[in-house]
Coordinates of C-alpha atoms in Angstrom, one line a residue:
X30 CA 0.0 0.0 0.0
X31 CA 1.3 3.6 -0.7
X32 CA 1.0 6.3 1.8
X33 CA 0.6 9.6 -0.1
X34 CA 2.4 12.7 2.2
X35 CA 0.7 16.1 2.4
X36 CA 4.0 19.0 3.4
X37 CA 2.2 21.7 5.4
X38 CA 4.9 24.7 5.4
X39 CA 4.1 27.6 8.1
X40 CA 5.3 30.8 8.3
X41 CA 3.9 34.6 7.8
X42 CA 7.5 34.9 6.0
X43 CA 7.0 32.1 3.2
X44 CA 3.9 34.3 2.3
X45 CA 5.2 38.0 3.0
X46 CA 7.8 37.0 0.2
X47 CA 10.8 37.4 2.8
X48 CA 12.3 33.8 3.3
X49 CA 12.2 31.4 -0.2
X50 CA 10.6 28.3 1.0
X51 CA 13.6 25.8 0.1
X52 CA 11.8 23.2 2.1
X53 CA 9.5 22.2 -0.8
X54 CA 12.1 21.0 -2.8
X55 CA 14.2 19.4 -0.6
X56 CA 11.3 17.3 0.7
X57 CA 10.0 16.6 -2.5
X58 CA 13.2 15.5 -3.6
X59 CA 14.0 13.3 -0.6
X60 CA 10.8 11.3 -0.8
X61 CA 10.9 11.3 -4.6
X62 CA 14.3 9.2 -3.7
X63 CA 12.1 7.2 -1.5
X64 CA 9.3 6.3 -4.1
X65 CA 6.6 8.3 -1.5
X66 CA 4.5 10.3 -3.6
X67 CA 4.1 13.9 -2.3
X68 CA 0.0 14.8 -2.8
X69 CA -0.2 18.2 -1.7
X70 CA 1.6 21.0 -0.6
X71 CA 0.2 24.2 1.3
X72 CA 1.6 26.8 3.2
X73 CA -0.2 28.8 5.9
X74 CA 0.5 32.1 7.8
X75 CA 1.4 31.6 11.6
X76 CA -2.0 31.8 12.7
X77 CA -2.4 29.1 15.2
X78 CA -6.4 28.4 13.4
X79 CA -4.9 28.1 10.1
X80 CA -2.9 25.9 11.0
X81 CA -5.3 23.5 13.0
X82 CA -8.2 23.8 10.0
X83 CA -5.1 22.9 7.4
X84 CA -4.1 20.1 9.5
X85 CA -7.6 18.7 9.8
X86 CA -8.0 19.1 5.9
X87 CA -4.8 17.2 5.3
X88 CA -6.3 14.4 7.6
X89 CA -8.5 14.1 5.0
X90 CA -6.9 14.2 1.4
X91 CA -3.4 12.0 2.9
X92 CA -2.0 9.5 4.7
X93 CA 1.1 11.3 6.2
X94 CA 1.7 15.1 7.2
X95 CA 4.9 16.1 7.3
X96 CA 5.0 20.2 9.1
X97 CA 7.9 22.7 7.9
X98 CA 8.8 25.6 9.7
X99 CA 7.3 27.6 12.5
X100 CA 9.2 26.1 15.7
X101 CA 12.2 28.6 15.8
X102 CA 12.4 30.8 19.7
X103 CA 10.3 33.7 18.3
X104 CA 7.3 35.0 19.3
X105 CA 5.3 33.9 16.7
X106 CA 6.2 30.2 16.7
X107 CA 2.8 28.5 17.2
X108 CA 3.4 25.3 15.1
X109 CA 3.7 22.5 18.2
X110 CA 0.7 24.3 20.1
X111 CA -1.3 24.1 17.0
X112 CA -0.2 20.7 15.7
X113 CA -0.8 19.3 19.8
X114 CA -4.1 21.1 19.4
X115 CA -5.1 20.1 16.0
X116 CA -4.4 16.4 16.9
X117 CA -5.9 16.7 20.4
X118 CA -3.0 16.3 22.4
X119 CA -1.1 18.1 24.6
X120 CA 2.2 19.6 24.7
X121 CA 4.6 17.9 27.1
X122 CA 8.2 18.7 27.2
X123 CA 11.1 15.9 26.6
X124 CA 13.4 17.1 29.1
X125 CA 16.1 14.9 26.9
X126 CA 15.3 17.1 24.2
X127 CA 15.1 20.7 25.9

């Protein structure tokens, strides 16, 4: 059975035209090596309800979603909340991995 991936990308920049989203490619590439097809790409401002209604519309059209971008120590990083919240789980912190 093949899993088709949906590559959500977050991030006010990608759409204000001030960072080149280089992660579409490289993913695309990367599981084009792996025979995975890539379904769908969408990108989304920060906004943690665009992110949760993308995520719950992705649920529907693929297998796997793979999330790019979003999680750096600014401000506006919302991605985890809204992933955690979009999925119905909550955050918890690795304390391996703070």
């Amino acid at each position: 059975l093949q899993r088709t991936v949906g590559l959500l990308i977050i991030g006010d920049e990608i759409l204000k035209g001030i960072t080149a989203d280089t992660n579409t490619q490289a993913a695309a590439q990367a599981l084009r090596s792996q025979n995975v097809p890539l379904a769908k790409v969408v990108v989304v401002s920060d906004n943690p309800e665009d992110i949760v209604e993308e995520i719950h519309r992705l649920q529907r059209d693929v297998d796997v979603i793979i999330t790019s971008g979003g999680v750096g120590p600014t401000h506006d990083d919302v991605t985890i909340k809204s992933v955690a919240a979009a999925l119905g789980q909550d955050v918890v912190l690795n304390d391996e991995m703070a």
